[in-house]
Tab-separated table of C-alpha atoms in Angstrom:
chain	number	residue	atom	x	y	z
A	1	UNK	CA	-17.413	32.481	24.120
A	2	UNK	CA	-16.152	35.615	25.152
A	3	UNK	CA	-12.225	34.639	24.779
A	4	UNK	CA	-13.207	33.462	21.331
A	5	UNK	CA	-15.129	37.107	20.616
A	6	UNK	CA	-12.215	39.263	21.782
A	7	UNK	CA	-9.447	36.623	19.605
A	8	UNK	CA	-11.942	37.447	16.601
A	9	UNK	CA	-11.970	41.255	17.283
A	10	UNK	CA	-8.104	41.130	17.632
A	11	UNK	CA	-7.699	39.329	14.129
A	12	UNK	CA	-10.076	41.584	12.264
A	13	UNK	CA	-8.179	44.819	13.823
A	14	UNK	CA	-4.740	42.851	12.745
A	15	UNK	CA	-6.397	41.986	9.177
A	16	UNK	CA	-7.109	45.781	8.139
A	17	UNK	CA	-4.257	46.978	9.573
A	18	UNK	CA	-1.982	44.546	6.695
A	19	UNK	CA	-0.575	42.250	9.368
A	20	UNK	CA	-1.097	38.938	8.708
A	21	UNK	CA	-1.899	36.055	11.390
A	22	UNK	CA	-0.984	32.987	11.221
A	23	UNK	CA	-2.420	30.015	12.981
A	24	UNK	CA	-1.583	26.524	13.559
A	25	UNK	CA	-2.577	23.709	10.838
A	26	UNK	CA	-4.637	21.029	12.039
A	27	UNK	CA	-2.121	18.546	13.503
A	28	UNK	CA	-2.125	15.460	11.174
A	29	UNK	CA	-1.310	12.016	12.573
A	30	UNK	CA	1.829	10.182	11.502
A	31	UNK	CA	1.475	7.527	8.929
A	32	UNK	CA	1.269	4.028	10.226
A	33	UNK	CA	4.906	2.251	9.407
A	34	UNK	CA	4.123	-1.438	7.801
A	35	UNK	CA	8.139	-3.418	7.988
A	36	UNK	CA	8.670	-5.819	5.133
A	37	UNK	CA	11.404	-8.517	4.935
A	38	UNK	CA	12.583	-9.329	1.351
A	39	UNK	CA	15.383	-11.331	2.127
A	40	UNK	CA	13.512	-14.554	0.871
A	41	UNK	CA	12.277	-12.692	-2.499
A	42	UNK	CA	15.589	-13.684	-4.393
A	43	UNK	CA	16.052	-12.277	-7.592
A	44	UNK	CA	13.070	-10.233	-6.935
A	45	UNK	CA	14.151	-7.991	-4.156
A	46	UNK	CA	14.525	-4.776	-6.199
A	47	UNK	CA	11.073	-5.472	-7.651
A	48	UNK	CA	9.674	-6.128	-3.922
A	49	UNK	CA	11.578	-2.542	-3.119
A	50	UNK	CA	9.834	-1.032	-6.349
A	51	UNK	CA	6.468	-2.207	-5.515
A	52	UNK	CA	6.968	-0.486	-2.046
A	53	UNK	CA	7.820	3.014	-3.435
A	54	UNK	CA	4.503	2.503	-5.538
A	55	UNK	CA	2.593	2.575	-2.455
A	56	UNK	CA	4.337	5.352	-0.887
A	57	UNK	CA	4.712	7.630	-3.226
A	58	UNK	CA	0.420	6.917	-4.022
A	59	UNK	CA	-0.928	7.097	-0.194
A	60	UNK	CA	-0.062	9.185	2.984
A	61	UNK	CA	-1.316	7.530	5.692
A	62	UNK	CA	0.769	4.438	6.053
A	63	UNK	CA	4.408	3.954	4.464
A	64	UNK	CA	6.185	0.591	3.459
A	65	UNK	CA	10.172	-0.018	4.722
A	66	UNK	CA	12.643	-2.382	4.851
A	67	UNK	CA	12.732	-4.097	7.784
A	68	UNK	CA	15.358	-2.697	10.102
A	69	UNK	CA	17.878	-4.674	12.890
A	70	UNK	CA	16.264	-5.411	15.541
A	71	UNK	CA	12.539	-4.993	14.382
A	72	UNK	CA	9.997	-7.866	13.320
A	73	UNK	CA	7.984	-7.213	9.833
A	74	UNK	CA	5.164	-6.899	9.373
A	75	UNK	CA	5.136	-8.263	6.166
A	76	UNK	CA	7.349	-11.187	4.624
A	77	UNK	CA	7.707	-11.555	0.923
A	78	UNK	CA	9.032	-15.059	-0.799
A	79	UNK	CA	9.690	-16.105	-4.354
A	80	UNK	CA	8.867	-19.639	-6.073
A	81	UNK	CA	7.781	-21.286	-9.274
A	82	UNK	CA	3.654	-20.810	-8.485
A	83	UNK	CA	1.673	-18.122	-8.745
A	84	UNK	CA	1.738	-14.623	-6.793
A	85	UNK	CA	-0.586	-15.030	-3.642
A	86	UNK	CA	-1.208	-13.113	-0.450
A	87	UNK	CA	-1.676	-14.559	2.878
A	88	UNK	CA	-2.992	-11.451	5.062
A	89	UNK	CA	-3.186	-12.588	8.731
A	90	UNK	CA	-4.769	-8.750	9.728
A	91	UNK	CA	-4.497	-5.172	8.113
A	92	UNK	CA	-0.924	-4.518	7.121
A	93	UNK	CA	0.218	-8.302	8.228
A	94	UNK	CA	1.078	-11.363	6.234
A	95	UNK	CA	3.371	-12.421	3.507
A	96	UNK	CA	3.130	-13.184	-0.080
A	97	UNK	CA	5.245	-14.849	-2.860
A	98	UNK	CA	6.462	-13.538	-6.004
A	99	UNK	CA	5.334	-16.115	-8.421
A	100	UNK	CA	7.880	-16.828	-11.049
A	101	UNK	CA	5.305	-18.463	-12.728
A	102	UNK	CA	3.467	-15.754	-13.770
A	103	UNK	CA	6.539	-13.521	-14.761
A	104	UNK	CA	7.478	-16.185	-17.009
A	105	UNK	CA	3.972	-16.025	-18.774
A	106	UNK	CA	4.769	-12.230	-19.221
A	107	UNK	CA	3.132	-10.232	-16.668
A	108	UNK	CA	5.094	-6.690	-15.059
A	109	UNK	CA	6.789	-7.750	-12.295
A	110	UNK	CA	6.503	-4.285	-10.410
A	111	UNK	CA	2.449	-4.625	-11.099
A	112	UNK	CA	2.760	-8.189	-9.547
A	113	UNK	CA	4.826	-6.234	-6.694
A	114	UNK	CA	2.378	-3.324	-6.422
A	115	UNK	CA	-0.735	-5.898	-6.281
A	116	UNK	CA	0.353	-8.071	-3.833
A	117	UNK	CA	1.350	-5.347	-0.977
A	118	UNK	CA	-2.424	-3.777	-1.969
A	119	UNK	CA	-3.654	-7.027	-0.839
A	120	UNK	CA	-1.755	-6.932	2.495
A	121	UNK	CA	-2.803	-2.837	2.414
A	122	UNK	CA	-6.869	-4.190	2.715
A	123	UNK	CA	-7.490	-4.288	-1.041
A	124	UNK	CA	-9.325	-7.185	-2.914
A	125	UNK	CA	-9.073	-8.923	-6.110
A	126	UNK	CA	-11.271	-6.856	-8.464
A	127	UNK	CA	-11.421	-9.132	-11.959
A	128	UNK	CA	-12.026	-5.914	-14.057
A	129	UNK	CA	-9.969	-6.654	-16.733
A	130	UNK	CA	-8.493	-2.841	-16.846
A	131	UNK	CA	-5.072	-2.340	-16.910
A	132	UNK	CA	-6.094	0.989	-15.061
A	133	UNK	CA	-7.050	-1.286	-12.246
A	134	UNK	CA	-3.790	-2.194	-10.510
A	135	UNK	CA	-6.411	-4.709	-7.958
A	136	UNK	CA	-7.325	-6.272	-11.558
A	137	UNK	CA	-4.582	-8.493	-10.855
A	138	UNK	CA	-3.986	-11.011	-14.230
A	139	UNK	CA	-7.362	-10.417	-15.446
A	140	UNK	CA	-6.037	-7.537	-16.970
A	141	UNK	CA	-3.683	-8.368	-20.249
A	142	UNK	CA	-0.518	-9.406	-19.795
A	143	UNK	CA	1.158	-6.870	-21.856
A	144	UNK	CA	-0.314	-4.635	-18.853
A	145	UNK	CA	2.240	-2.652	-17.008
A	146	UNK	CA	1.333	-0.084	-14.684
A	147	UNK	CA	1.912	-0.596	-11.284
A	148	UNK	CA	0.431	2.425	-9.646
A	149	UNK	CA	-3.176	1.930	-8.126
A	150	UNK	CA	-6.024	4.050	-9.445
A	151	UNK	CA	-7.656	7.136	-7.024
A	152	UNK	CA	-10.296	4.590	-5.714
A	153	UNK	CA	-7.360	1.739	-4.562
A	154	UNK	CA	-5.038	4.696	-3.314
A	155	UNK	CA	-8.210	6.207	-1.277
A	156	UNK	CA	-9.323	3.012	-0.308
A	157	UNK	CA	-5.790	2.381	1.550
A	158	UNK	CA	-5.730	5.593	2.969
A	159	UNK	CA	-9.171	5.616	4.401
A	160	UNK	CA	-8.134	1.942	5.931
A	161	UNK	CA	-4.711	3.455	7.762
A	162	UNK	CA	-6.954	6.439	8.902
A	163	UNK	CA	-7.200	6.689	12.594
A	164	UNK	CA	-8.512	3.499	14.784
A	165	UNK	CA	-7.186	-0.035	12.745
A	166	UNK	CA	-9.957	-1.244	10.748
A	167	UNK	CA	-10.943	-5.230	10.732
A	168	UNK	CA	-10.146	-6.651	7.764
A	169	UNK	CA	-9.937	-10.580	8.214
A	170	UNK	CA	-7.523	-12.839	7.369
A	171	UNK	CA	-7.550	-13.681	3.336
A	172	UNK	CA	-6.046	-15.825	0.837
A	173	UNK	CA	-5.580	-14.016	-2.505
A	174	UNK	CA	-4.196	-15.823	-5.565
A	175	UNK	CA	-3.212	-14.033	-8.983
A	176	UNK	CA	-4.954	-16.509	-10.961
């Protein structure tokens, strides 16, 4: 208490007499590093990449990369003729496919990207019909194309990757 009384005495005396003091900022932890393998995604790899950048350029506390030599992903991402789905084993594990199906019916293949790493980031299906709401999935119209979660997805991520892993089970998640 006394250490603390003397510090505060100093920085007042510093304060008046123009000098400035400058402390440390609160140390922030690292963001948690998911690994994704798009080597199966085909002519979707770019798209796979794009949906990535989404997601970190929208949250801070966990970032999406290519998987490197020599590491196992996290994440796997495939391309067929069905429907997008996710298959999340845990928070920030699984794989998902990049439906061709529904790109051929017209839906933004980045928001299809976008969506389906949301799922593996914790995120649900939310059937709102607003192309606002990148979790809307195809509810929203198909001449929908942004890509970038909304505040409430973005902080929902972060607050998942935030200190101690949270439980999130193991889901299915289908875009239809």
């Amino acid at each position: 208490m006394l250490i603390r009384k003397i510090a505060a005495a100093v920085f007042a005396v510093l304060a008046l007499g123009g000098v400035q003091a400058v402390t440390a900022a609160p140390a922030t932890a690292a963001p948690r590093v998911l690994y994704y393998d798009a080597s199966q995604a085909q002519e979707f790899k770019a798209v796979v990449d794009q949906g990535a950048q989404i997601w970190n350029n929208s949250v801070t506390n966990v970032r999406l990369l290519p998987v490197t030599a020599g590491r196992t992903p996290n994440i796997r991402i495939y391309a067929d003729n069905g429907w997008p789905r996710t298959y999340s084993s845990s928070l920030g594990n699984g794989y998902w496919y990049m439906g061709r199906q529904a790109v051929n019916q017209g839906y933004n293949p980045p928001r299809i990207s976008a969506h389906e790493f949301g799922h593996i980031l914790g995120l649900p299906d939310r059937r709102t019909g607003l192309c606002a709401d990148l979790m809307s999935g195809s509810s929203a119209p198909v001449s929908c194309t942004n890509a970038n979660p909304n505040a409430t997805e973005a902080r929902t991520v972060n607050n998942n990757f935030a200190g101690a892993a949270v439980a999130v089970p193991s889901q299915v998640f289908a875009w239809r």
